[in-house]
Amino acid sequence: MPVTGIMRVGEVAIRVFDLDESRKHYGERMGLIESHQGDDDKLYYKCPDEHDLYSLVLRKADKPGIDYIGFKTAQDSDLDHFAERLREYGVEVEHVPAGTYAASGRRIRFRLPSGHEMQIYAQKEQNGNGMPLLNPGTIPDEGYIRGFRTVRLDHCLLGGTDIDANAKIMMEVFGMTMSEKLVSHENGMSLALFLTTSNKPHDIAFVLQPEGDKFHHVSFLLDNVYDLYHAADLIGKYEIAVDVAPNRHGVTRGATIYFFDPSGNRNEVFTGGYVHYPDTPTLTWDTSQLGKATFSQDNTVRPSFLEVLT
Ligand SMILES: [Fe+2]
């Protein structure tokens, strides 16, 4: 099936306390590329193998967390289609003119039942991935890929209320599929839902929280587990606060490290996982196997991983 409609999570905007500290973390240490200048209170970053101008926006604020998550859709006309479908589901939609967000075409924005702001856009300026489009070769010039050697923005995990209603919108309005879910062993209640709009094991996931609009993590793709281990070495070298050292998720089967930016927002580097197709059945885990579902190399739940959100 060709990827049409929503293609991927293309933009995440998070709040940070201090732009200089954030530049050191995301730019100098992680090696994300500061790819746009325009606002005094924001930094714009991209991963090396992304074509769009930016995928991560950091906004100076007095508390950390997420401002919004943005999905890129294949065609401009999708925006009107989705706006109409969202209204049928009782979701209020705002149309945002082109240029409101840096180097971006028009957008729609709305709040999910979990309290998060979601945006959809079809157009954003592109500045390439460091290689020409004609006869590109296989690797960019030395020095372009630095730090943690990230490939691209991969997914987000958001915490909030009413995550079943979120999943219903993701699937019925946007055509996403649910790759995996974690439910209560006692009563079957949904605790975490993993949704994909592509062949990735997840583009977005929601974890049940008593409060809405919470941010669990933003994740960046790496090529392979060797790069994951290299990132772990740099995390140690720079004494970056670690939440979970290298391990493998049961859910998604991705190899992972969790760490925190200087404002307390959780970041992940992620690699591996399986190829998902729309007809792949949803995999279900229950809390009797919570250790294995979260961290399958030691089957151990980390309380911080479940409890710390911004
Ligand atoms: Fe993740």
mmCIF file of C-alpha atoms and ligand atoms in Angstrom:
data_model
loop_
_atom_site.group_PDB
_atom_site.id
_atom_site.type_symbol
_atom_site.label_atom_id
_atom_site.label_comp_id
_atom_site.label_asym_id
_atom_site.label_seq_id
_atom_site.Cartn_x
_atom_site.Cartn_y
_atom_site.Cartn_z
ATOM 1 C CA MET A 1 0.000 0.000 0.000
ATOM 2 C CA PRO A 2 1.499 3.350 -0.927
ATOM 3 C CA VAL A 3 1.890 5.862 1.873
ATOM 4 C CA THR A 4 -0.879 8.412 1.335
ATOM 5 C CA GLY A 5 -2.637 10.798 3.706
ATOM 6 C CA ILE A 6 -0.656 11.241 6.931
ATOM 7 C CA MET A 7 2.915 10.219 6.092
ATOM 8 C CA ARG A 8 4.782 10.611 9.347
ATOM 9 C CA VAL A 9 5.328 12.632 12.479
ATOM 10 C CA GLY A 10 7.278 15.490 10.960
ATOM 11 C CA GLU A 11 7.572 18.058 13.716
ATOM 12 C CA VAL A 12 7.646 18.167 17.490
ATOM 13 C CA ALA A 13 7.679 21.420 19.444
ATOM 14 C CA ILE A 14 8.846 21.222 23.041
ATOM 15 C CA ARG A 15 9.507 23.755 25.779
ATOM 16 C CA VAL A 16 12.911 24.286 27.355
ATOM 17 C CA PHE A 17 14.211 26.551 30.110
ATOM 18 C CA ASP A 18 17.388 27.807 28.485
ATOM 19 C CA LEU A 19 18.292 28.030 24.798
ATOM 20 C CA ASP A 20 22.072 27.979 25.298
ATOM 21 C CA GLU A 21 21.909 24.824 27.419
ATOM 22 C CA SER A 22 19.529 23.293 24.883
ATOM 23 C CA ARG A 23 21.839 24.138 22.002
ATOM 24 C CA LYS A 24 24.662 22.387 23.816
ATOM 25 C CA HIS A 25 22.522 19.264 24.378
ATOM 26 C CA TYR A 26 20.665 18.914 21.087
ATOM 27 C CA GLY A 27 23.216 20.550 18.786
ATOM 28 C CA GLU A 28 26.750 20.069 20.093
ATOM 29 C CA ARG A 29 26.269 16.765 21.886
ATOM 30 C CA MET A 30 23.462 14.940 20.061
ATOM 31 C CA GLY A 31 24.595 16.365 16.729
ATOM 32 C CA LEU A 32 21.215 17.564 15.485
ATOM 33 C CA ILE A 33 21.567 20.281 12.859
ATOM 34 C CA GLU A 34 20.432 23.795 13.723
ATOM 35 C CA SER A 35 18.760 24.441 10.408
ATOM 36 C CA HIS A 36 16.738 27.630 10.676
ATOM 37 C CA GLN A 37 16.987 30.947 12.487
ATOM 38 C CA GLY A 38 14.038 33.228 12.818
ATOM 39 C CA ASP A 39 12.646 33.647 16.305
ATOM 40 C CA ASP A 40 14.533 34.900 19.362
ATOM 41 C CA ASP A 41 12.728 32.464 21.657
ATOM 42 C CA LYS A 42 13.074 29.327 19.480
ATOM 43 C CA LEU A 43 15.667 26.930 18.113
ATOM 44 C CA TYR A 44 15.011 24.801 15.020
ATOM 45 C CA TYR A 45 16.711 21.458 14.476
ATOM 46 C CA LYS A 46 16.668 18.575 12.040
ATOM 47 C CA CYS A 47 18.296 15.168 11.879
ATOM 48 C CA PRO A 48 20.914 14.616 9.158
ATOM 49 C CA ASP A 49 18.843 12.366 6.849
ATOM 50 C CA GLU A 50 15.730 14.542 6.766
ATOM 51 C CA HIS A 51 14.878 16.673 3.729
ATOM 52 C CA ASP A 52 12.471 19.097 5.414
ATOM 53 C CA LEU A 53 13.998 22.252 6.877
ATOM 54 C CA TYR A 54 13.349 21.316 10.510
ATOM 55 C CA SER A 55 11.647 18.660 12.625
ATOM 56 C CA LEU A 56 12.297 19.781 16.205
ATOM 57 C CA VAL A 57 11.337 23.185 17.597
ATOM 58 C CA LEU A 58 12.555 24.207 21.050
ATOM 59 C CA ARG A 59 10.755 27.138 22.644
ATOM 60 C CA LYS A 60 12.078 28.997 25.671
ATOM 61 C CA ALA A 61 9.490 28.794 28.442
ATOM 62 C CA ASP A 62 9.238 28.604 32.205
ATOM 63 C CA LYS A 63 8.140 24.974 32.243
ATOM 64 C CA PRO A 64 9.166 21.979 30.109
ATOM 65 C CA GLY A 65 6.764 19.752 28.131
ATOM 66 C CA ILE A 66 5.256 19.674 24.672
ATOM 67 C CA ASP A 67 3.657 22.548 22.738
ATOM 68 C CA TYR A 68 2.361 20.428 19.848
ATOM 69 C CA ILE A 69 3.036 17.454 17.602
ATOM 70 C CA GLY A 70 2.883 17.957 13.843
ATOM 71 C CA PHE A 71 2.134 15.346 11.182
ATOM 72 C CA LYS A 72 2.960 15.813 7.528
ATOM 73 C CA THR A 73 0.342 14.727 5.039
ATOM 74 C CA ALA A 74 0.832 13.930 1.360
ATOM 75 C CA GLN A 75 -1.418 16.554 -0.227
ATOM 76 C CA ASP A 76 -2.701 20.002 0.622
ATOM 77 C CA SER A 77 -6.298 18.873 -0.034
ATOM 78 C CA ASP A 78 -5.921 16.333 2.805
ATOM 79 C CA LEU A 79 -6.149 19.247 5.258
ATOM 80 C CA ASP A 80 -9.739 20.079 4.273
ATOM 81 C CA HIS A 81 -10.689 16.408 4.224
ATOM 82 C CA PHE A 82 -9.300 15.815 7.716
ATOM 83 C CA ALA A 83 -10.821 19.048 9.064
ATOM 84 C CA GLU A 84 -14.245 17.890 7.948
ATOM 85 C CA ARG A 85 -13.766 14.381 9.352
ATOM 86 C CA LEU A 86 -12.559 15.793 12.702
ATOM 87 C CA ARG A 87 -15.658 17.972 12.971
ATOM 88 C CA GLU A 88 -17.787 14.846 12.465
ATOM 89 C CA TYR A 89 -16.037 13.461 15.542
ATOM 90 C CA GLY A 90 -16.797 16.608 17.538
ATOM 91 C CA VAL A 91 -13.261 18.004 17.376
ATOM 92 C CA GLU A 92 -12.939 21.773 16.928
ATOM 93 C CA VAL A 93 -10.468 22.578 14.148
ATOM 94 C CA GLU A 94 -8.592 25.814 13.555
ATOM 95 C CA HIS A 95 -7.200 26.722 10.122
ATOM 96 C CA VAL A 96 -3.762 28.348 10.317
ATOM 97 C CA PRO A 97 -2.549 30.433 7.344
ATOM 98 C CA ALA A 98 0.696 29.655 5.508
ATOM 99 C CA GLY A 99 3.698 31.353 7.050
ATOM 100 C CA THR A 100 2.397 31.280 10.619
ATOM 101 C CA TYR A 101 4.901 28.520 11.318
ATOM 102 C CA ALA A 102 8.402 28.928 9.912
ATOM 103 C CA ALA A 103 8.840 27.970 6.248
ATOM 104 C CA SER A 104 5.537 26.087 6.335
ATOM 105 C CA GLY A 105 2.374 26.012 4.264
ATOM 106 C CA ARG A 106 -1.065 26.269 5.823
ATOM 107 C CA ARG A 107 -1.960 23.975 8.692
ATOM 108 C CA ILE A 108 -4.880 22.728 10.694
ATOM 109 C CA ARG A 109 -4.593 22.439 14.460
ATOM 110 C CA PHE A 110 -6.825 20.926 17.110
ATOM 111 C CA ARG A 111 -6.763 19.329 20.573
ATOM 112 C CA LEU A 112 -6.929 15.585 21.031
ATOM 113 C CA PRO A 113 -9.125 14.128 23.799
ATOM 114 C CA SER A 114 -5.867 13.593 25.757
ATOM 115 C CA GLY A 115 -5.351 17.371 25.816
ATOM 116 C CA HIS A 116 -2.476 17.517 23.308
ATOM 117 C CA GLU A 117 -2.326 19.973 20.437
ATOM 118 C CA MET A 118 -1.895 18.240 17.093
ATOM 119 C CA GLN A 119 -1.170 19.972 13.801
ATOM 120 C CA ILE A 120 -1.268 18.739 10.226
ATOM 121 C CA TYR A 121 0.555 20.343 7.336
ATOM 122 C CA ALA A 122 1.362 19.337 3.773
ATOM 123 C CA GLN A 123 4.143 21.725 2.853
ATOM 124 C CA LYS A 124 7.408 22.757 4.473
ATOM 125 C CA GLU A 125 10.513 24.160 2.833
ATOM 126 C CA GLN A 126 13.155 21.525 2.148
ATOM 127 C CA ASN A 127 16.909 21.985 2.306
ATOM 128 C CA GLY A 128 18.045 18.414 1.702
ATOM 129 C CA ASN A 129 19.953 15.777 3.612
ATOM 130 C CA GLY A 130 23.498 16.848 2.868
ATOM 131 C CA MET A 131 23.659 14.932 -0.439
ATOM 132 C CA PRO A 132 22.675 16.040 -3.949
ATOM 133 C CA LEU A 133 19.431 14.797 -5.489
ATOM 134 C CA LEU A 134 21.218 13.911 -8.737
ATOM 135 C CA ASN A 135 23.711 11.085 -8.306
ATOM 136 C CA PRO A 136 23.570 11.473 -4.526
ATOM 137 C CA GLY A 137 26.098 8.852 -3.519
ATOM 138 C CA THR A 138 25.562 7.099 -0.212
ATOM 139 C CA ILE A 139 27.077 9.296 2.467
ATOM 140 C CA PRO A 140 27.331 13.060 2.913
ATOM 141 C CA ASP A 141 30.593 14.935 3.441
ATOM 142 C CA GLU A 142 32.659 14.170 6.538
ATOM 143 C CA GLY A 143 31.429 16.147 9.529
ATOM 144 C CA TYR A 144 27.788 16.394 8.422
ATOM 145 C CA ILE A 145 26.777 13.416 10.560
ATOM 146 C CA ARG A 146 27.957 14.110 14.095
ATOM 147 C CA GLY A 147 27.279 13.306 17.737
ATOM 148 C CA PHE A 148 24.687 10.590 18.236
ATOM 149 C CA ARG A 149 24.446 10.028 14.450
ATOM 150 C CA THR A 150 20.673 10.420 14.397
ATOM 151 C CA VAL A 151 18.878 9.596 11.150
ATOM 152 C CA ARG A 152 15.464 11.214 11.585
ATOM 153 C CA LEU A 153 12.739 12.079 14.034
ATOM 154 C CA ASP A 154 10.971 8.785 14.693
ATOM 155 C CA HIS A 155 8.052 8.994 17.142
ATOM 156 C CA CYS A 156 6.603 10.513 20.322
ATOM 157 C CA LEU A 157 4.972 9.087 23.423
ATOM 158 C CA LEU A 158 2.405 11.393 24.978
ATOM 159 C CA GLY A 159 0.633 11.009 28.309
ATOM 160 C CA GLY A 160 -2.970 11.937 28.903
ATOM 161 C CA THR A 161 -6.522 11.023 29.691
ATOM 162 C CA ASP A 162 -8.995 9.214 27.430
ATOM 163 C CA ILE A 163 -6.370 7.543 25.245
ATOM 164 C CA ASP A 164 -8.961 5.209 23.702
ATOM 165 C CA ALA A 165 -10.694 8.260 22.199
ATOM 166 C CA ASN A 166 -7.333 9.439 20.835
ATOM 167 C CA ALA A 167 -6.726 6.063 19.197
ATOM 168 C CA LYS A 168 -10.218 6.075 17.677
ATOM 169 C CA ILE A 169 -9.456 9.411 15.968
ATOM 170 C CA MET A 170 -6.017 8.247 14.817
ATOM 171 C CA MET A 171 -7.505 5.147 13.233
ATOM 172 C CA GLU A 172 -10.920 6.273 11.994
ATOM 173 C CA VAL A 173 -10.021 9.803 10.867
ATOM 174 C CA PHE A 174 -6.384 9.399 9.850
ATOM 175 C CA GLY A 175 -6.337 5.718 8.866
ATOM 176 C CA MET A 176 -3.544 4.749 11.261
ATOM 177 C CA THR A 177 -3.308 1.194 12.540
ATOM 178 C CA MET A 178 -2.664 0.038 16.095
ATOM 179 C CA SER A 179 0.519 -2.006 16.161
ATOM 180 C CA GLU A 180 0.512 -2.838 19.876
ATOM 181 C CA LYS A 181 -1.281 -2.102 23.104
ATOM 182 C CA LEU A 182 -0.664 -2.567 26.808
ATOM 183 C CA VAL A 183 -3.703 -3.330 28.930
ATOM 184 C CA SER A 184 -4.393 -3.923 32.611
ATOM 185 C CA HIS A 185 -4.106 -7.573 33.588
ATOM 186 C CA GLU A 186 -6.935 -7.033 36.098
ATOM 187 C CA ASN A 187 -9.603 -5.271 34.056
ATOM 188 C CA GLY A 188 -8.401 -4.965 30.451
ATOM 189 C CA MET A 189 -8.247 -1.154 30.601
ATOM 190 C CA SER A 190 -6.018 0.454 27.934
ATOM 191 C CA LEU A 191 -2.803 1.747 29.520
ATOM 192 C CA ALA A 192 -0.655 2.427 26.457
ATOM 193 C CA LEU A 193 -1.594 2.431 22.755
ATOM 194 C CA PHE A 194 0.908 2.383 19.861
ATOM 195 C CA LEU A 195 -0.191 3.698 16.476
ATOM 196 C CA THR A 196 1.480 3.781 13.092
ATOM 197 C CA THR A 197 0.778 5.520 9.834
ATOM 198 C CA SER A 198 3.502 3.733 7.902
ATOM 199 C CA ASN A 199 5.714 0.642 8.101
ATOM 200 C CA LYS A 200 7.229 1.814 11.387
ATOM 201 C CA PRO A 201 6.189 -0.016 14.560
ATOM 202 C CA HIS A 202 4.889 3.333 15.839
ATOM 203 C CA ASP A 203 4.676 6.988 14.862
ATOM 204 C CA ILE A 204 2.827 8.048 17.983
ATOM 205 C CA ALA A 205 1.871 6.375 21.231
ATOM 206 C CA PHE A 206 -0.319 7.392 24.143
ATOM 207 C CA VAL A 207 0.064 6.357 27.757
ATOM 208 C CA LEU A 208 -2.763 6.773 30.255
ATOM 209 C CA GLN A 209 -2.119 9.523 32.796
ATOM 210 C CA PRO A 210 -4.390 11.227 35.339
ATOM 211 C CA GLU A 211 -3.569 14.626 33.795
ATOM 212 C CA GLY A 212 -3.799 15.619 30.122
ATOM 213 C CA ASP A 213 -1.243 17.176 27.763
ATOM 214 C CA LYS A 214 1.795 15.441 29.277
ATOM 215 C CA PHE A 215 5.000 14.635 27.413
ATOM 216 C CA HIS A 216 6.795 11.321 27.918
ATOM 217 C CA HIS A 217 9.474 11.403 25.211
ATOM 218 C CA VAL A 218 10.558 12.292 21.701
ATOM 219 C CA SER A 219 12.548 9.634 19.891
ATOM 220 C CA PHE A 220 15.231 9.847 17.217
ATOM 221 C CA LEU A 221 16.080 6.978 14.896
ATOM 222 C CA LEU A 222 19.594 5.568 14.693
ATOM 223 C CA ASP A 223 20.863 3.267 11.939
ATOM 224 C CA ASN A 224 21.917 0.324 14.076
ATOM 225 C CA VAL A 225 22.795 -0.919 17.553
ATOM 226 C CA TYR A 226 26.454 0.012 17.073
ATOM 227 C CA ASP A 227 25.395 3.638 16.793
ATOM 228 C CA LEU A 228 23.191 3.131 19.859
ATOM 229 C CA TYR A 229 26.233 2.002 21.808
ATOM 230 C CA HIS A 230 28.216 4.953 20.436
ATOM 231 C CA ALA A 231 25.450 7.275 21.666
ATOM 232 C CA ALA A 232 25.654 5.583 25.077
ATOM 233 C CA ASP A 233 29.390 6.306 25.178
ATOM 234 C CA LEU A 234 28.758 9.993 24.443
ATOM 235 C CA ILE A 235 25.960 10.127 27.030
ATOM 236 C CA GLY A 236 28.456 8.838 29.586
ATOM 237 C CA LYS A 237 31.248 11.141 28.397
ATOM 238 C CA TYR A 238 29.064 14.239 28.686
ATOM 239 C CA GLU A 239 27.361 13.051 31.906
ATOM 240 C CA ILE A 240 23.903 13.426 30.371
ATOM 241 C CA ALA A 241 21.200 12.302 32.830
ATOM 242 C CA VAL A 242 20.179 8.735 31.929
ATOM 243 C CA ASP A 243 16.752 7.254 32.576
ATOM 244 C CA VAL A 244 17.326 3.813 30.993
ATOM 245 C CA ALA A 245 20.721 2.580 29.740
ATOM 246 C CA PRO A 246 20.817 0.479 26.528
ATOM 247 C CA ASN A 247 18.068 -2.143 26.493
ATOM 248 C CA ARG A 248 15.402 -3.503 24.149
ATOM 249 C CA HIS A 249 11.684 -2.863 24.331
ATOM 250 C CA GLY A 250 9.322 -5.818 24.201
ATOM 251 C CA VAL A 251 6.749 -3.496 22.673
ATOM 252 C CA THR A 252 8.052 -2.554 19.155
ATOM 253 C CA ARG A 253 11.247 -4.677 19.678
ATOM 254 C CA GLY A 254 13.272 -1.495 19.323
ATOM 255 C CA ALA A 255 16.686 -1.103 20.961
ATOM 256 C CA THR A 256 16.647 1.997 23.120
ATOM 257 C CA ILE A 257 18.335 4.471 25.447
ATOM 258 C CA TYR A 258 16.356 7.049 27.449
ATOM 259 C CA PHE A 259 17.969 10.221 28.727
ATOM 260 C CA PHE A 260 16.947 13.735 29.688
ATOM 261 C CA ASP A 261 17.619 17.127 28.156
ATOM 262 C CA PRO A 262 18.740 19.937 30.522
ATOM 263 C CA SER A 263 15.092 20.953 31.068
ATOM 264 C CA GLY A 264 13.999 17.462 32.136
ATOM 265 C CA ASN A 265 12.307 16.478 28.868
ATOM 266 C CA ARG A 266 12.912 12.814 28.107
ATOM 267 C CA ASN A 267 14.680 11.932 24.830
ATOM 268 C CA GLU A 268 15.146 8.502 23.273
ATOM 269 C CA VAL A 269 17.429 7.067 20.634
ATOM 270 C CA PHE A 270 15.872 4.044 18.993
ATOM 271 C CA THR A 271 16.831 1.476 16.368
ATOM 272 C CA GLY A 272 15.476 -1.790 15.020
ATOM 273 C CA GLY A 273 11.949 -2.991 15.515
ATOM 274 C CA TYR A 274 9.892 -4.776 12.906
ATOM 275 C CA VAL A 275 8.218 -3.763 9.655
ATOM 276 C CA HIS A 276 4.517 -3.139 10.195
ATOM 277 C CA TYR A 277 1.850 -3.526 7.480
ATOM 278 C CA PRO A 278 -1.782 -2.442 7.737
ATOM 279 C CA ASP A 279 -2.855 -6.100 7.966
ATOM 280 C CA THR A 280 -0.418 -6.953 10.770
ATOM 281 C CA PRO A 281 -2.580 -7.956 13.755
ATOM 282 C CA THR A 282 -2.418 -5.764 16.863
ATOM 283 C CA LEU A 283 -0.137 -7.281 19.500
ATOM 284 C CA THR A 284 -1.376 -7.094 23.093
ATOM 285 C CA TRP A 285 0.669 -7.099 26.289
ATOM 286 C CA ASP A 286 -0.834 -7.099 29.747
ATOM 287 C CA THR A 287 0.582 -5.811 33.010
ATOM 288 C CA SER A 288 1.412 -9.328 34.212
ATOM 289 C CA GLN A 289 4.357 -8.991 31.759
ATOM 290 C CA LEU A 290 5.065 -5.290 32.269
ATOM 291 C CA GLY A 291 8.805 -5.819 32.773
ATOM 292 C CA LYS A 292 9.140 -7.781 29.535
ATOM 293 C CA ALA A 293 6.907 -5.355 27.627
ATOM 294 C CA THR A 294 8.972 -2.338 28.619
ATOM 295 C CA PHE A 295 12.577 -3.596 28.892
ATOM 296 C CA SER A 296 12.997 -7.112 27.582
ATOM 297 C CA GLN A 297 16.695 -7.642 28.279
ATOM 298 C CA ASP A 298 16.228 -7.643 32.049
ATOM 299 C CA ASN A 299 12.407 -7.811 32.300
ATOM 300 C CA THR A 300 12.514 -5.018 34.843
ATOM 301 C CA VAL A 301 10.094 -2.111 35.136
ATOM 302 C CA ARG A 302 11.671 1.264 35.895
ATOM 303 C CA PRO A 303 9.367 3.356 38.123
ATOM 304 C CA SER A 304 10.936 6.566 36.758
ATOM 305 C CA PHE A 305 10.010 5.503 33.225
ATOM 306 C CA LEU A 306 6.366 5.156 34.225
ATOM 307 C CA GLU A 307 6.138 8.192 36.490
ATOM 308 C CA VAL A 308 8.325 11.011 35.126
ATOM 309 C CA LEU A 309 6.633 13.135 32.459
ATOM 310 C CA THR A 310 6.922 16.827 31.640
HETATM 311 FE FE FE B 1 9.896 5.512 22.209
#
